Structures are given as structure tokens and as C-alpha cells.
XYZ file of N, CA and C in Angstrom:
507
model
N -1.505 -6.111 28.421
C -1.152 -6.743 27.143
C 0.296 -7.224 27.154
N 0.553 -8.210 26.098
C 1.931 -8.687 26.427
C 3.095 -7.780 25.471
N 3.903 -8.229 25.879
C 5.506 -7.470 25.636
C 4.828 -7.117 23.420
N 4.716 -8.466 22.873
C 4.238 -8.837 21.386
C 3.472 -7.618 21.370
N 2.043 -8.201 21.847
C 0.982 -7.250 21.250
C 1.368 -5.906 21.344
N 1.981 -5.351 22.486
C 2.191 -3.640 22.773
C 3.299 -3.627 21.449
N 4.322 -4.045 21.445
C 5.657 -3.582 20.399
C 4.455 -3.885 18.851
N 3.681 -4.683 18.493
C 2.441 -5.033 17.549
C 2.233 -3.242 17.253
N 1.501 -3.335 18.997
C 0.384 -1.711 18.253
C 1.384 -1.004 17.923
N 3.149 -0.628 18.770
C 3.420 0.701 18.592
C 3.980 0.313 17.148
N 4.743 -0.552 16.299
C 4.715 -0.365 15.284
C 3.651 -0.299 13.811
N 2.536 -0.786 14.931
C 1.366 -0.427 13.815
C 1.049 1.018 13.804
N 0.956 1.726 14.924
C 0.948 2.969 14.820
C 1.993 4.231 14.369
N 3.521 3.635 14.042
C 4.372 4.308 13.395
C 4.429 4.438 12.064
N 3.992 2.773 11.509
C 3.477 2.237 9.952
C 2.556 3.365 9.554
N 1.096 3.822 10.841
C 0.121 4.304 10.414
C 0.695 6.185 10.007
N 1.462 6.760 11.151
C 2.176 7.726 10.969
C 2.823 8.124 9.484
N 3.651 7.252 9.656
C 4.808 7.406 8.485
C 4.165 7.165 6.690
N 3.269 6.014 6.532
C 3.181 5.528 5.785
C 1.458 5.972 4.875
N 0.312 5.743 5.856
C -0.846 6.079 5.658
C -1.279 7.369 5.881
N -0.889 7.560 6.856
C -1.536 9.311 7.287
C -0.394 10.552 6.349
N -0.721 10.050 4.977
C -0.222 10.921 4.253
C -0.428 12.627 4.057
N -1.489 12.958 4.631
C -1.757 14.339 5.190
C -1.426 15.065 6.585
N -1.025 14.142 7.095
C -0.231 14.671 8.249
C -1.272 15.297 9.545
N -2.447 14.574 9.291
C -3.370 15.616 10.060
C -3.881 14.436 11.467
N -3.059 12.945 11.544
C -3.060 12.465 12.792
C -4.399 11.458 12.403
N -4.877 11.530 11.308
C -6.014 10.421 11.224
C -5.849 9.727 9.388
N -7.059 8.725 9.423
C -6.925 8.399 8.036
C -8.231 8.815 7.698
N -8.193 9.390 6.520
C -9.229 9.218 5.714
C -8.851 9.260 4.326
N -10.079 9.099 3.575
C -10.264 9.043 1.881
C -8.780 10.135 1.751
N -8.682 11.472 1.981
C -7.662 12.512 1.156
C -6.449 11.256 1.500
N -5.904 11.090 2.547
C -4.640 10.111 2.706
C -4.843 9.105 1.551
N -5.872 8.266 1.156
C -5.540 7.282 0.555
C -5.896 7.727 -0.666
N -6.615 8.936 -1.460
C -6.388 9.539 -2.587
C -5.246 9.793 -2.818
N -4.060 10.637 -1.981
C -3.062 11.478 -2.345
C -2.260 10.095 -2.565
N -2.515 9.163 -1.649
C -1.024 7.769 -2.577
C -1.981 7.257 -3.633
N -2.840 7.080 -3.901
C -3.767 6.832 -5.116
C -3.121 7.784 -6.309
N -2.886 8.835 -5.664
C -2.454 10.097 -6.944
C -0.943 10.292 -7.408
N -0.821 9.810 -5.968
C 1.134 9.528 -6.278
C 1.295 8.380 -7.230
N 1.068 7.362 -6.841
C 1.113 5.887 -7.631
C 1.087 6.085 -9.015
N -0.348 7.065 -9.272
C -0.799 6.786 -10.513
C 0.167 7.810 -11.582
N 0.657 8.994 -10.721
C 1.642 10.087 -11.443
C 2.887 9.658 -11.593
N 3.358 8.230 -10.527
C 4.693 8.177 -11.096
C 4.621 6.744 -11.672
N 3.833 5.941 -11.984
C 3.795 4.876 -12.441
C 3.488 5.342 -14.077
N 2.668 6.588 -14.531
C 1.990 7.237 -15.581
C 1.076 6.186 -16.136
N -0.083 6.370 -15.218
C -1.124 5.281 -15.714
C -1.984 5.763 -16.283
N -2.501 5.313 -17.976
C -3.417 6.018 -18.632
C -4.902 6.199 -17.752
N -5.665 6.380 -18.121
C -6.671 7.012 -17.761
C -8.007 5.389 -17.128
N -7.830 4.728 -18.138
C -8.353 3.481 -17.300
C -7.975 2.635 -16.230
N -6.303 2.614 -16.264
C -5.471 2.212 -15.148
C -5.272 3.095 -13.878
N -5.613 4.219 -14.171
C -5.558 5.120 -12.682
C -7.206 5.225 -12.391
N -8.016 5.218 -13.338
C -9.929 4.824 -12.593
C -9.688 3.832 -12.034
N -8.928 2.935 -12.191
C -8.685 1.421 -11.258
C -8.216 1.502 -10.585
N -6.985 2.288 -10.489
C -6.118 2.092 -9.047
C -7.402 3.129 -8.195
N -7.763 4.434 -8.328
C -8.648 5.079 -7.452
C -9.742 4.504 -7.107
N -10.290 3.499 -8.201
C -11.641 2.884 -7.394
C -11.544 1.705 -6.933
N -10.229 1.320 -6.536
C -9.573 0.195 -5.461
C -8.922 0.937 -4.359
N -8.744 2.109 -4.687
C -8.131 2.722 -3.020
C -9.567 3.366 -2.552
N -10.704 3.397 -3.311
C -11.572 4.382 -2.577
C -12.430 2.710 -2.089
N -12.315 1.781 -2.898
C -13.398 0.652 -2.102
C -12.120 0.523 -0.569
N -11.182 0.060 -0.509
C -10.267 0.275 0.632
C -10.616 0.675 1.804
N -10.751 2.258 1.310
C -11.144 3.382 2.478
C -12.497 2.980 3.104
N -13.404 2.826 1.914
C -14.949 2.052 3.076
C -14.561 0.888 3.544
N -13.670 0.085 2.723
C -13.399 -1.121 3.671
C -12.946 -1.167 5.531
N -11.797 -0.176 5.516
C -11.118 0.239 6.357
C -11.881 1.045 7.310
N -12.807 2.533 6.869
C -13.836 3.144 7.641
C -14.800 2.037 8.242
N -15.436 1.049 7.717
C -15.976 -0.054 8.250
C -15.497 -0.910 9.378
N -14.570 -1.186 9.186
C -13.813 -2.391 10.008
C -12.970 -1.692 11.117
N -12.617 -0.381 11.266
C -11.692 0.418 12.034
C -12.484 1.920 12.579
N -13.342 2.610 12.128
C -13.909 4.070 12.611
C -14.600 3.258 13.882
N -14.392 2.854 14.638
C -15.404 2.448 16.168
C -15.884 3.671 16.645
N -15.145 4.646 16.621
C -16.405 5.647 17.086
C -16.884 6.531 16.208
N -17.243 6.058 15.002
C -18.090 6.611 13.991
C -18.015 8.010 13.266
N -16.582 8.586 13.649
C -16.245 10.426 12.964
C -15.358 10.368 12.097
N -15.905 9.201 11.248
C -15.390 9.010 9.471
C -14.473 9.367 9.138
N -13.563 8.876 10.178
C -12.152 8.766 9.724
C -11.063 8.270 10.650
N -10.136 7.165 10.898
C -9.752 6.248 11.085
C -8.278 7.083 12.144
N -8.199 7.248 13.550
C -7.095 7.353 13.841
C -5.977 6.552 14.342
N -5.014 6.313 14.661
C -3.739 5.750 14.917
C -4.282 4.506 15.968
N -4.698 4.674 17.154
C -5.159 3.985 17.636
C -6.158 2.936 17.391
N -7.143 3.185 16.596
C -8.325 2.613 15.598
C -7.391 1.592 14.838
N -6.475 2.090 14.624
C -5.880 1.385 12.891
C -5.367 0.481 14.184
N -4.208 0.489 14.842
C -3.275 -0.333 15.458
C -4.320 -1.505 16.235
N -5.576 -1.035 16.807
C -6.076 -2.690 16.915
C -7.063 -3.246 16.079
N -7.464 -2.463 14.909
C -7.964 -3.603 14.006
C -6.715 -3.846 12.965
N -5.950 -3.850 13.213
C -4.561 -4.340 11.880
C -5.018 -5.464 11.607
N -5.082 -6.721 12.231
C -5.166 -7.933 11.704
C -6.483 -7.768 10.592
N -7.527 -6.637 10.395
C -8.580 -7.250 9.685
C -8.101 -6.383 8.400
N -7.070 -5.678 7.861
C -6.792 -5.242 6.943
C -6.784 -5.536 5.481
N -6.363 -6.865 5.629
C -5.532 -7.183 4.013
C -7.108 -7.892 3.579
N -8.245 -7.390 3.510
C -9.554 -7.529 2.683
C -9.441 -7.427 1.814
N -10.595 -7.878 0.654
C -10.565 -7.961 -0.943
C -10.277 -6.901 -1.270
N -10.743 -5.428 -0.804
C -10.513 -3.952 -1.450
C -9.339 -3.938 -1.779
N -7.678 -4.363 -0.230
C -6.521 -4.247 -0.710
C -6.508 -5.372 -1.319
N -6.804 -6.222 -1.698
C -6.188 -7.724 -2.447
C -5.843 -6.354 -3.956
N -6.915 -5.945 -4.222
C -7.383 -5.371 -5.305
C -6.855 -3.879 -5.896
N -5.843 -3.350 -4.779
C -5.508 -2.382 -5.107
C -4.005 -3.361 -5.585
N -3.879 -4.517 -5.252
C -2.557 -4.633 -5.525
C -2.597 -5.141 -6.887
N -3.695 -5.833 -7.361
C -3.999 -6.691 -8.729
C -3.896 -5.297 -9.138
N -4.392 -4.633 -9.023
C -4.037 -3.101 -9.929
C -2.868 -2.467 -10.515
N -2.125 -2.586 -9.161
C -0.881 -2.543 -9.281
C 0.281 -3.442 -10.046
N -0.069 -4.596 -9.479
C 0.337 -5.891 -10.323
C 0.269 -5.578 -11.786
N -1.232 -5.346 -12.491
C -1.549 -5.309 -13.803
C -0.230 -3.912 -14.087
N -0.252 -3.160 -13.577
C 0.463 -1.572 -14.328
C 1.745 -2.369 -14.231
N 2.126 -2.817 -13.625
C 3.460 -3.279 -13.612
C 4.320 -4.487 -15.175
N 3.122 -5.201 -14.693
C 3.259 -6.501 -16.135
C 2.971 -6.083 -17.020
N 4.034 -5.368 -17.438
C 3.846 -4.172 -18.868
C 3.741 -5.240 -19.903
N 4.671 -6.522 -20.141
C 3.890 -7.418 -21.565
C 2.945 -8.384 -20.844
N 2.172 -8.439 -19.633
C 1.237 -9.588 -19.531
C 0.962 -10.550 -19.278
N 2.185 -10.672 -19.190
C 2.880 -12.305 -19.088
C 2.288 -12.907 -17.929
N 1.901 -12.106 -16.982
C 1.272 -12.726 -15.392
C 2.639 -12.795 -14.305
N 3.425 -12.181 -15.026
C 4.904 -12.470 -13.766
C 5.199 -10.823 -14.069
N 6.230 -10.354 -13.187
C 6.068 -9.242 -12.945
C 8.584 -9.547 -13.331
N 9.256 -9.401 -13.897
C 10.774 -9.850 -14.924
C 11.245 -9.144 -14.191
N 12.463 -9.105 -13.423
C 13.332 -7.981 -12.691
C 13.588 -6.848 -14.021
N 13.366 -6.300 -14.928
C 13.471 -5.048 -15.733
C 12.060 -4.464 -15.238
N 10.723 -4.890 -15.129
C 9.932 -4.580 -14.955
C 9.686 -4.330 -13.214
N 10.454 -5.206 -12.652
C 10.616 -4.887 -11.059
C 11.055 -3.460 -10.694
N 12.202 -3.341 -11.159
C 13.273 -2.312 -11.420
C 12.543 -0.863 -11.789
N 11.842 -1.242 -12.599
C 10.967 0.163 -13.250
C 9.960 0.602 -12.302
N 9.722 -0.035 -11.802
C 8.324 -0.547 -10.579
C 8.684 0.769 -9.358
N 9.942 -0.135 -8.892
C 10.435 0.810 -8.030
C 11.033 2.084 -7.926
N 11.774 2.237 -9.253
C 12.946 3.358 -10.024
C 11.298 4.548 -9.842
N 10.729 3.800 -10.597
C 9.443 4.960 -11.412
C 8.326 5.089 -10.070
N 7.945 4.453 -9.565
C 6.837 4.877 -8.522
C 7.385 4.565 -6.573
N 8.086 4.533 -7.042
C 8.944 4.817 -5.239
C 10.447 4.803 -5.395
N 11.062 5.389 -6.449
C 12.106 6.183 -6.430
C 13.135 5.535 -5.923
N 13.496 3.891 -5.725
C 14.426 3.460 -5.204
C 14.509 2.516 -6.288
N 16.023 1.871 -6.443
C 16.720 0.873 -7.616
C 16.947 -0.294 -6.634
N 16.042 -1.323 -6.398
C 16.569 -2.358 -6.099
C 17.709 -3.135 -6.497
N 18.118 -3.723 -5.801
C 18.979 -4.784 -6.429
C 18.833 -6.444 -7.468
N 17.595 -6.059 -6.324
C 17.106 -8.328 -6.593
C 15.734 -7.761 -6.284
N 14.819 -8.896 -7.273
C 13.779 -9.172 -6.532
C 13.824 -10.068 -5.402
N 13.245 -10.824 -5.618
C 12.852 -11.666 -3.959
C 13.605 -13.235 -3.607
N 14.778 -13.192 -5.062
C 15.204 -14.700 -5.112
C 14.448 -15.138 -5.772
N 13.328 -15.608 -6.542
C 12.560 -16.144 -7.189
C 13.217 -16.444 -9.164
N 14.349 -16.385 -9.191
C 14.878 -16.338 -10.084
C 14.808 -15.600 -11.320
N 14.690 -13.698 -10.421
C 13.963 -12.875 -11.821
C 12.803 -12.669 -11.523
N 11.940 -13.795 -11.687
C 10.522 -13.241 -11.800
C 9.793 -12.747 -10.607
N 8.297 -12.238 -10.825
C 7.726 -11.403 -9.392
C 6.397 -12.311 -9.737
N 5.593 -13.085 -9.613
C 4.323 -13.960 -9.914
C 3.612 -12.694 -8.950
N 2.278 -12.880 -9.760
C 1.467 -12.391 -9.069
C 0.975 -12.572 -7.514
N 0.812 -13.601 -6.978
C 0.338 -14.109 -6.042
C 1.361 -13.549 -4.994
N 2.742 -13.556 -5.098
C 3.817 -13.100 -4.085
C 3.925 -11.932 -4.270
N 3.795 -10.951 -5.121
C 3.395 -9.533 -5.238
C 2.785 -8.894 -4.280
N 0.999 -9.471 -4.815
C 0.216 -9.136 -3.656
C 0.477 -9.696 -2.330
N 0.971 -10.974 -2.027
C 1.456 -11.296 -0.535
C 1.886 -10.415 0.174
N 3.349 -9.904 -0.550
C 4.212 -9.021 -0.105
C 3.716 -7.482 -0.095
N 2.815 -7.178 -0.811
C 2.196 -5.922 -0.720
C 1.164 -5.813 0.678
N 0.028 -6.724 0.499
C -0.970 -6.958 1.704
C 0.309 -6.969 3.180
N 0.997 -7.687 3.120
C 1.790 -7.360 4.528
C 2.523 -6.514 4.687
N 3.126 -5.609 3.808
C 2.920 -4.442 4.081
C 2.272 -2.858 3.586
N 1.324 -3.143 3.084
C 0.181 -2.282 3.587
C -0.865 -2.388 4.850
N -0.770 -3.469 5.949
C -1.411 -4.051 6.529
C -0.812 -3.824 8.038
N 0.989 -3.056 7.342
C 1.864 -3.013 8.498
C 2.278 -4.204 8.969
N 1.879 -5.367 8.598
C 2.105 -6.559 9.304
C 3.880 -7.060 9.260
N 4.484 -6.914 8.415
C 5.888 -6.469 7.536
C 6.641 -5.371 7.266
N 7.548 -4.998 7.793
C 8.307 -3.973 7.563
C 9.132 -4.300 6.488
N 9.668 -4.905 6.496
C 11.206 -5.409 5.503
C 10.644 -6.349 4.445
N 9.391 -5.712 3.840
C 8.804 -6.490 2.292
C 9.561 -4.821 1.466
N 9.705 -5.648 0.573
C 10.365 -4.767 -0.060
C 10.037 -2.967 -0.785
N 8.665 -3.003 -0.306
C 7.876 -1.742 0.162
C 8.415 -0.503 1.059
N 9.278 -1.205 1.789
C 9.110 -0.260 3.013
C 11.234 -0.030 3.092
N 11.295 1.629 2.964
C 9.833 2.472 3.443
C 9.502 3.428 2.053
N 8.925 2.621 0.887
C 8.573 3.324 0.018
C 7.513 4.083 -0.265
N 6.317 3.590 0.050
C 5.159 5.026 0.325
C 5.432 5.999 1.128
N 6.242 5.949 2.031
C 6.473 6.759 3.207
C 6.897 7.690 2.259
N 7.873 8.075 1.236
C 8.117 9.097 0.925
C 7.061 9.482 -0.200
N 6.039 9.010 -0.395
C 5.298 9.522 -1.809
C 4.670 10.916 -1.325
């Protein structure tokens, strides 16, 4: 493989370390993507219909992901698995965990996501105070939200403004 693809897997597999394998037990499954399902929803404080949404967008995810990545079929996804199906990641399940996210965020609705509401985003559910959003003059539009989320949840992106914020949830 070339110089790309190898430096590809090993940071897909550090992404998968640090970031997904939130149980620490060397693989993925459903508990990993419950426990940031549970983080999200405890520090974002999402009522009770907004966290059934965020969980039944991280649990469609997990079959997404068990589908497209378990190749040898023991229902549950390890480091290696993840690092060469990366490219098939950012599927409707995650489009959908991020519209989730998106929605908890656009506290008045507006469909843009206001640097006060950025700010809270991060302060309140990954514990860091940005400075700026993305240059966009203030606002966060939906569509670049999820962009920036899908690449990095997908690992494809390190330096979206995510990272390395699940890593500590």
C-alpha cells in the first residue's frame, strides 16, 4: 500500500482508539456508541424526545456501521475493520445523528446554528470555548455543520472543529 493509504489506516485507527472505542475494550459496538449517545444527551440536557432521537440515530449508525464494517461477522467492529471501510461511513444513519444534533443546537430554529449558540454547543457538550466559528460570519448553516461533523466522525478530518472533542466524553 502506498505511503497515503498506510498514514489513511493508521490515523483511522487512532481516530477509532481515541474517539469511538469509548469503552476501551479494543472494538466497537452499540455500548461505545450508546455511552457518546449518553454523554451528548447529558451534557447538551436534551428533553426526553430529543435524546429518543439522538439514541435512535446512534443506534440506526451502529447497524449501519455493523453492516458495512463487521467482515467477520462477531458483532462488533474492530480497529482494523473500521480503518478499511472508513470511506463508507458518513451514511444516512450519521447524516442523521448530526440533523439531531444540529436541531438541539438551533435553540430558536432559525435553521443556522449564531456563534452564542455555537459557543454553548461546545462550552455545554464538549467542554471547550471556541473562539470563532468557521468564518462564515457568525453563523453555523446546517449543511456545513453536518459536513464538518460527517468528516469527522468518519475520521476523514482531524482539525474540524470536533476534534478532539468526543475523545474526552
Amino acid at each position: 500500500p502506498s505511503a497515503d493509504t498506510e498514514e489513511g489506516r493508521r490515523a483511522a485507527r487512532e481516530f477509532f482508539r481515541r474517539v469511538l472505542d469509548q469503552t476501551g475494550d479494543g472494538y466497537l459496538d452499540w455500548p461505545d456508541l450508546a455511552a457518546m449517545a449518553r454523554e451528548l444527551s447529558t451534557r447538551l440536557d436534551l428533553d426526553e424526545p430529543e435524546e429518543t432521537r439522538l439514541y435512535d440515530a446512534f443506534a440506526a449508525w451502529w447497524r449501519e456501521l455493523q453492516a458495512a464494517l463487521d467482515t467477520d461477522g462477531d458483532g462488533r467492529v474492530d480497529a482494523d475493520e473500521y480503518a478499511a471501510g472508513v470511506p463508507s461511513l458518513a451514511g444516512p444513519a450519521l447524516i442523521r445523528v448530526a440533523e439531531v444534533l444540529f436541531d438541539a443546537t438551533d435553540k430558536d430554529g432559525n435553521g443556522t446554528i449564531d456563534a452564542d449558540e455555537y459557543r454553548a454547543l461546545f462550552r455545554t457538550a464538549f467542554h471547550r470555548d471556541p473562539t470563532t466559528t468557521d468564518g462564515t460570519g457568525g453563523t453555523y448553516g446546517r449543511s456545513a455543520f453536518v459536513g464538518d461533523f460527517l468528516s469527522f466522525m468518519s475520521g476523514r478530518r482531524t482539525s474540524a472543529p470536533y476534534d478532539p472533542l468526543l475523545a474526552d466524553a
